[in-house]
Structure formats: C-alpha cells, structure tokens
C-alpha cells in the first residue's frame, strides 16, 4: 500500500465580515419573491448585483436581465437593481402602468435623498465616484443635467472650478475605497472649507468593514484571494486595499479561477469575498485549497454586522399572508 504524500501546511485567514451585505441580500430576495408571487418571467433592469453566479442562478429561476426599460413588456413585473436608477426610469414605468419593484439599496437611496436636499437648498453638488458605474448614473440621474459634477481623482478635485466656492456640497458612491475617498475629500476641503458634507458617511458600513478586515488580514498573509466578479466595484476595491497593504492580491470569480502557481512558497493565504459574492463560492475556494494543502483555518474579524433591510410591502405582505 502506497503512503499518501505529505501535504504542505497552509493557513487560511478568513476575513470577517465578507460576502453578502444587507442591501445585496434584500435585492436578491426581491427578485426571488417576485418570481414566487408573480411567476416567471420577472424582468430585472441591469444585473441585480454585480456577481456572475448570482445572476446566472436567478436567470435559471426565471429572471430576465435587460439594460433598459424599453426591453421590458408592460404586463410583466420589473425589478430595479440594487445600484439605483435615474428618476426617469420609475417615472417611465409609472407612465406605462408597469408593476415595478425598487431593489435600490437603502444606503444608496440615502445618498439620493441627500443630493436632492442639497439641490433644493441651491447648492452645487460634487459626487465622488467612478464614471459609468450604475450607482453613479443613478445618483446623477436624480437631478437635472449639469447639477452634479463627478470627481474621480485627487487631480479632478484640484482642477474643479465651482460656480460658487461658498455654496458646495459633496456626496460619494457607497462602494469606494475609504482611503482613496479620504484623499479626494481632503483635497476638496483644502480648497473649499465651507463645502457641506453628508450627515453620515456615504461609503456604506459593509464596504468599510470589508476593507478593514482585508487590511487586518493583509498584515499577516503572504497572498490575498478576493472572491467576486470583475465588474463589482466593492470587490475590486478589496483587492486594491490588500495590494496597497503590501499583500499580493487576486480577484477571482470562483474556485475554478484559482491558479495554484500563485501559492508557491505561500504559508498563509487571506480569503475574503465582495459584498455581492455568495458564501458558497468562499467554501468552494477553501475546498479546492484543501485538495492540495493541509489547511488550518483562522477567522480574522474586524466587525460584526447585524443590519437588515425590509422588503417592499407588496412582497412582505405576500410573505405574511
């Protein structure tokens, strides 16, 4: 009988919190419950969250993903993604008498409300975020064209010329790098000290907590694996935070994307997942690592989360009926 080869020890530092946040969980539930209540198909404007596996699973249940409302028939329900939509979208859905369900994360809705409040007070609004991201498109679309100026970098902040330097307010995308955003805000504040800030930080608790956990993991790990899709802003930011902390980082969709060559000479690997990545993908990566290594798994906890968001009444009533 041949003895099994001795496997190399590998410590896995599991970042906590990781994976689904309350806004993502709510958005996915809205699609699932809508399919249960109204039957298939249910249309979803834009990917409900930025994760390929989540989208494929919902598609298998009867969701049809489209980019624009004009791709949806009038007589089927449509769900708006967690990233939020411009005001023109629900207005058009209402005009067409469509049944629509808004899965916008409540923390994104908070940014919308603040932007509207500043606009009504006559302030010029600066939005810190990434051009083309659906959340940025949705936030800028709450107000008339030209009311919001997008700032992406410190260089943008230094080049920005407002109409009235004493009458400014800023907001931010909820999934940005905390450190990068702080640098941009500092550059703006140095130039415009009277600029109004959000009542509470716009970068959401989940983004902040996951980045803090990655910073903690990265001080101990030789390599960081971030599970999430390449179009997920918060997942990309996690890989960037790890790399900035000096830990080589790879963003992977799932276990199949894991390249064992990355692990040559690695004794400790950090593992986390973006806010739109389900926990079964994390388990899949751990299982694949266990095929090659003798694993020791440790938890690296930066915060505990107990946030939940209510479902739209039309769905929660169905649940309690």
Coordinates of C-alpha atoms in Angstrom, one line a residue, residues 1-319:
X1 CA 0.0 0.0 0.0
X2 CA 1.5 3.3 -1.1
X3 CA 1.6 6.0 1.6
X4 CA -0.2 9.3 0.8
X5 CA 2.1 12.1 0.0
X6 CA 2.6 14.6 2.8
X7 CA 0.7 17.8 2.0
X8 CA 2.1 21.2 2.6
X9 CA 0.6 23.1 5.6
X10 CA -1.3 26.2 4.7
X11 CA -3.0 28.7 7.0
X12 CA -6.2 30.3 5.6
X13 CA -7.2 33.6 7.2
X14 CA -10.9 34.1 6.6
X15 CA -11.8 37.8 6.7
X16 CA -14.9 38.7 8.6
X17 CA -17.2 40.3 7.6
X18 CA -17.1 39.2 4.0
X19 CA -19.7 38.4 1.3
X20 CA -23.3 39.5 1.2
X21 CA -24.3 42.7 2.8
X22 CA -27.9 43.6 3.8
X23 CA -28.5 45.6 0.6
X24 CA -27.4 42.7 -1.6
X25 CA -29.4 40.2 0.4
X26 CA -32.5 42.3 0.1
X27 CA -32.1 42.8 -3.6
X28 CA -31.7 39.1 -4.3
X29 CA -34.7 38.3 -2.1
X30 CA -36.8 40.8 -4.0
X31 CA -36.2 39.0 -7.3
X32 CA -36.7 35.6 -5.7
X33 CA -40.0 36.6 -4.0
X34 CA -41.2 38.4 -7.1
X35 CA -40.8 35.2 -9.2
X36 CA -42.6 33.2 -6.4
X37 CA -45.5 35.7 -6.3
X38 CA -45.9 36.7 -10.0
X39 CA -44.4 33.7 -11.7
X40 CA -41.8 33.8 -14.4
X41 CA -40.6 35.7 -16.2
X42 CA -39.7 38.7 -14.0
X43 CA -37.6 41.3 -15.7
X44 CA -34.6 42.9 -14.0
X45 CA -33.2 46.2 -15.2
X46 CA -29.4 45.8 -15.1
X47 CA -27.7 43.0 -13.1
X48 CA -29.4 42.9 -9.7
X49 CA -26.0 42.8 -8.1
X50 CA -22.6 42.5 -9.8
X51 CA -21.9 38.8 -9.4
X52 CA -22.0 36.4 -12.3
X53 CA -23.0 33.4 -10.2
X54 CA -25.9 35.2 -8.6
X55 CA -27.2 36.5 -11.9
X56 CA -27.0 33.0 -13.5
X57 CA -28.9 31.4 -10.6
X58 CA -31.7 34.0 -10.8
X59 CA -31.8 33.6 -14.5
X60 CA -32.3 29.8 -14.0
X61 CA -35.3 30.7 -11.7
X62 CA -37.0 32.8 -14.4
X63 CA -35.4 36.3 -14.2
X64 CA -34.7 38.1 -17.5
X65 CA -31.9 40.7 -17.3
X66 CA -32.1 43.7 -19.5
X67 CA -30.2 47.0 -19.7
X68 CA -33.1 49.4 -20.4
X69 CA -36.8 49.6 -19.6
X70 CA -37.8 49.6 -23.3
X71 CA -36.7 45.9 -23.4
X72 CA -39.5 45.0 -20.9
X73 CA -43.1 44.3 -21.8
X74 CA -45.8 46.3 -20.0
X75 CA -47.5 43.3 -18.5
X76 CA -44.6 41.7 -16.5
X77 CA -43.0 42.9 -13.2
X78 CA -39.7 44.6 -13.5
X79 CA -37.1 45.0 -10.7
X80 CA -34.6 47.9 -10.5
X81 CA -31.2 46.8 -9.4
X82 CA -29.5 47.4 -6.0
X83 CA -27.4 50.2 -7.5
X84 CA -30.3 52.5 -8.0
X85 CA -31.7 54.1 -11.2
X86 CA -32.2 57.7 -12.5
X87 CA -35.6 59.3 -11.6
X88 CA -36.6 59.0 -15.3
X89 CA -36.8 55.2 -15.0
X90 CA -39.6 54.8 -12.4
X91 CA -41.3 57.8 -14.0
X92 CA -41.4 55.9 -17.3
X93 CA -42.5 52.7 -15.6
X94 CA -45.3 54.6 -14.0
X95 CA -46.4 56.2 -17.3
X96 CA -46.6 52.7 -18.8
X97 CA -48.5 51.4 -15.8
X98 CA -45.9 48.7 -15.1
X99 CA -45.6 46.8 -11.9
X100 CA -42.1 47.7 -10.7
X101 CA -40.2 46.8 -7.6
X102 CA -37.3 49.0 -6.5
X103 CA -34.4 47.0 -5.1
X104 CA -32.1 50.0 -4.7
X105 CA -30.0 49.6 -1.5
X106 CA -31.5 51.9 1.2
X107 CA -28.0 53.3 1.8
X108 CA -27.8 54.3 -1.9
X109 CA -31.3 55.8 -1.5
X110 CA -29.9 57.9 1.4
X111 CA -27.4 59.4 -1.0
X112 CA -30.2 60.2 -3.5
X113 CA -32.2 62.0 -0.8
X114 CA -29.2 64.0 0.4
X115 CA -28.3 65.1 -3.1
X116 CA -31.9 66.2 -3.7
X117 CA -31.9 68.1 -0.4
X118 CA -28.7 69.9 -1.2
X119 CA -30.0 70.7 -4.7
X120 CA -33.2 72.2 -3.3
X121 CA -31.1 74.3 -1.0
X122 CA -29.4 75.8 -4.0
X123 CA -26.1 74.0 -3.5
X124 CA -23.8 72.8 -6.3
X125 CA -23.1 69.1 -5.8
X126 CA -19.9 67.2 -6.2
X127 CA -20.2 63.4 -6.5
X128 CA -17.1 61.4 -5.8
X129 CA -17.3 58.1 -7.7
X130 CA -16.4 56.1 -10.9
X131 CA -17.8 57.3 -14.2
X132 CA -20.1 54.8 -15.9
X133 CA -20.9 52.8 -12.7
X134 CA -24.7 52.2 -12.4
X135 CA -24.8 53.7 -8.9
X136 CA -23.2 56.9 -10.2
X137 CA -25.5 57.1 -13.2
X138 CA -28.5 56.6 -10.8
X139 CA -27.3 59.2 -8.3
X140 CA -26.6 61.8 -11.0
X141 CA -29.9 61.0 -12.6
X142 CA -31.8 62.1 -9.5
X143 CA -31.2 65.7 -10.5
X144 CA -31.3 67.8 -13.7
X145 CA -28.4 67.6 -16.1
X146 CA -25.4 69.7 -15.0
X147 CA -26.5 69.9 -11.3
X148 CA -23.9 67.3 -10.3
X149 CA -20.1 67.3 -11.1
X150 CA -18.4 63.9 -11.0
X151 CA -14.9 63.8 -9.3
X152 CA -12.9 60.6 -9.7
X153 CA -9.4 61.5 -8.5
X154 CA -7.5 64.0 -6.5
X155 CA -6.4 65.5 -9.8
X156 CA -10.1 66.1 -10.6
X157 CA -10.6 67.7 -7.2
X158 CA -7.7 70.1 -7.8
X159 CA -8.9 71.0 -11.3
X160 CA -12.6 71.5 -10.4
X161 CA -13.9 75.1 -10.7
X162 CA -17.3 75.6 -9.0
X163 CA -19.8 78.3 -9.8
X164 CA -19.7 79.5 -6.1
X165 CA -16.9 78.1 -3.8
X166 CA -19.0 79.0 -0.8
X167 CA -22.1 77.1 -1.9
X168 CA -20.9 73.4 -2.4
X169 CA -21.9 70.0 -1.1
X170 CA -20.4 66.6 -1.7
X171 CA -21.7 63.0 -1.8
X172 CA -19.9 59.7 -2.7
X173 CA -20.6 56.4 -4.3
X174 CA -21.2 53.8 -1.5
X175 CA -18.6 51.3 -2.7
X176 CA -15.4 53.3 -2.9
X177 CA -12.0 52.8 -1.3
X178 CA -12.2 54.5 2.1
X179 CA -8.6 55.7 1.8
X180 CA -8.8 57.0 -1.7
X181 CA -12.0 58.9 -1.0
X182 CA -10.5 60.4 2.1
X183 CA -7.7 61.8 0.0
X184 CA -10.2 63.3 -2.5
X185 CA -12.3 64.8 0.2
X186 CA -9.2 66.3 1.9
X187 CA -8.2 67.9 -1.4
X188 CA -11.7 69.4 -1.9
X189 CA -11.9 70.6 1.7
X190 CA -8.5 72.3 1.5
X191 CA -9.8 74.4 -1.4
X192 CA -13.4 74.7 -0.3
X193 CA -13.6 74.7 3.5
X194 CA -17.3 75.7 3.5
X195 CA -18.2 72.6 1.5
X196 CA -21.1 70.7 3.1
X197 CA -20.6 67.0 4.0
X198 CA -23.1 64.2 4.3
X199 CA -24.8 63.9 7.7
X200 CA -23.3 60.4 7.9
X201 CA -20.5 58.9 5.7
X202 CA -21.9 57.8 2.3
X203 CA -19.4 54.9 1.9
X204 CA -21.6 52.2 3.4
X205 CA -20.8 50.2 6.6
X206 CA -20.4 47.0 4.6
X207 CA -17.7 48.5 2.2
X208 CA -15.9 50.0 5.2
X209 CA -16.0 46.8 7.3
X210 CA -14.8 44.6 4.5
X211 CA -11.9 46.9 3.7
X212 CA -10.9 47.0 7.4
X213 CA -11.0 43.2 7.5
X214 CA -8.7 43.0 4.4
X215 CA -6.3 45.4 6.0
X216 CA -6.1 43.2 9.0
X217 CA -5.7 40.0 7.0
X218 CA -3.1 41.6 4.7
X219 CA -0.7 42.3 7.6
X220 CA -0.4 38.5 8.2
X221 CA -1.0 36.9 4.8
X222 CA 1.5 36.2 2.0
X223 CA -1.3 36.2 -0.6
X224 CA -4.9 37.5 -0.7
X225 CA -7.7 35.9 -2.6
X226 CA -10.8 38.1 -3.2
X227 CA -13.8 36.3 -4.4
X228 CA -16.0 38.5 -6.6
X229 CA -16.7 39.5 -10.2
X230 CA -14.6 41.9 -12.1
X231 CA -17.5 44.4 -12.6
X232 CA -18.1 44.5 -8.8
X233 CA -16.8 47.8 -7.6
X234 CA -16.5 46.8 -3.9
X235 CA -14.7 43.5 -4.8
X236 CA -12.2 45.3 -7.0
X237 CA -11.6 47.8 -4.1
X238 CA -10.9 44.9 -1.7
X239 CA -8.1 43.6 -4.0
X240 CA -6.7 47.1 -4.3
X241 CA -6.7 47.6 -0.5
X242 CA -4.8 44.3 0.0
X243 CA -2.2 45.2 -2.6
X244 CA -1.8 48.6 -1.1
X245 CA -1.1 47.0 2.3
X246 CA 1.7 45.0 0.6
X247 CA -0.1 41.7 0.1
X248 CA -0.3 40.4 -3.5
X249 CA -4.0 40.1 -4.3
X250 CA -6.0 38.2 -6.9
X251 CA -9.7 38.8 -7.7
X252 CA -11.3 35.5 -8.7
X253 CA -14.9 34.6 -9.7
X254 CA -14.8 31.2 -8.1
X255 CA -12.6 28.2 -7.2
X256 CA -12.1 27.3 -10.9
X257 CA -10.2 30.6 -11.4
X258 CA -7.7 29.7 -8.7
X259 CA -4.1 29.3 -10.0
X260 CA -2.1 27.1 -7.7
X261 CA 1.1 28.7 -9.1
X262 CA 0.2 31.8 -7.0
X263 CA 0.6 29.7 -3.9
X264 CA 4.2 28.6 -4.5
X265 CA 6.1 29.4 -1.2
X266 CA 2.9 30.8 0.4
X267 CA 2.3 29.7 4.0
X268 CA -0.6 32.0 4.9
X269 CA -3.4 33.0 2.5
X270 CA -6.1 35.5 3.2
X271 CA -9.6 34.9 1.8
X272 CA -12.4 37.3 1.5
X273 CA -15.4 38.0 -0.7
X274 CA -17.0 41.1 -2.1
X275 CA -20.5 42.2 -0.8
X276 CA -22.2 40.6 -3.9
X277 CA -20.4 37.2 -3.7
X278 CA -22.3 34.3 -2.0
X279 CA -20.7 32.3 0.8
X280 CA -20.8 29.0 -1.2
X281 CA -18.1 30.5 -3.5
X282 CA -15.9 31.0 -0.5
X283 CA -16.4 27.5 0.6
X284 CA -15.6 26.3 -2.9
X285 CA -12.2 28.0 -2.8
X286 CA -11.5 26.5 0.6
X287 CA -12.5 23.0 -0.6
X288 CA -10.1 23.4 -3.6
X289 CA -7.3 24.5 -1.4
X290 CA -7.9 21.5 0.8
X291 CA -7.3 19.2 -2.2
X292 CA -3.6 20.3 -2.2
X293 CA -2.8 21.6 1.3
X294 CA -3.2 20.6 4.9
X295 CA -5.4 23.6 5.9
X296 CA -5.6 25.4 9.2
X297 CA -8.4 27.9 9.1
X298 CA -8.5 31.0 11.3
X299 CA -11.0 33.8 11.4
X300 CA -9.8 37.5 11.2
X301 CA -12.8 39.5 12.5
X302 CA -12.8 43.3 12.0
X303 CA -16.5 43.9 12.9
X304 CA -19.9 42.2 13.4
X305 CA -22.8 43.1 11.3
X306 CA -26.5 42.8 12.3
X307 CA -28.0 45.1 9.7
X308 CA -31.2 44.0 7.9
X309 CA -33.5 45.9 5.4
X310 CA -37.2 45.4 4.9
X311 CA -38.6 44.0 1.7
X312 CA -41.1 46.2 -0.3
X313 CA -44.6 45.9 1.2
X314 CA -46.1 44.2 -1.9
X315 CA -43.7 41.3 -1.2
X316 CA -43.7 41.3 2.6
X317 CA -47.5 41.2 2.6
X318 CA -47.3 38.1 0.4
X319 CA -44.9 36.5 2.8

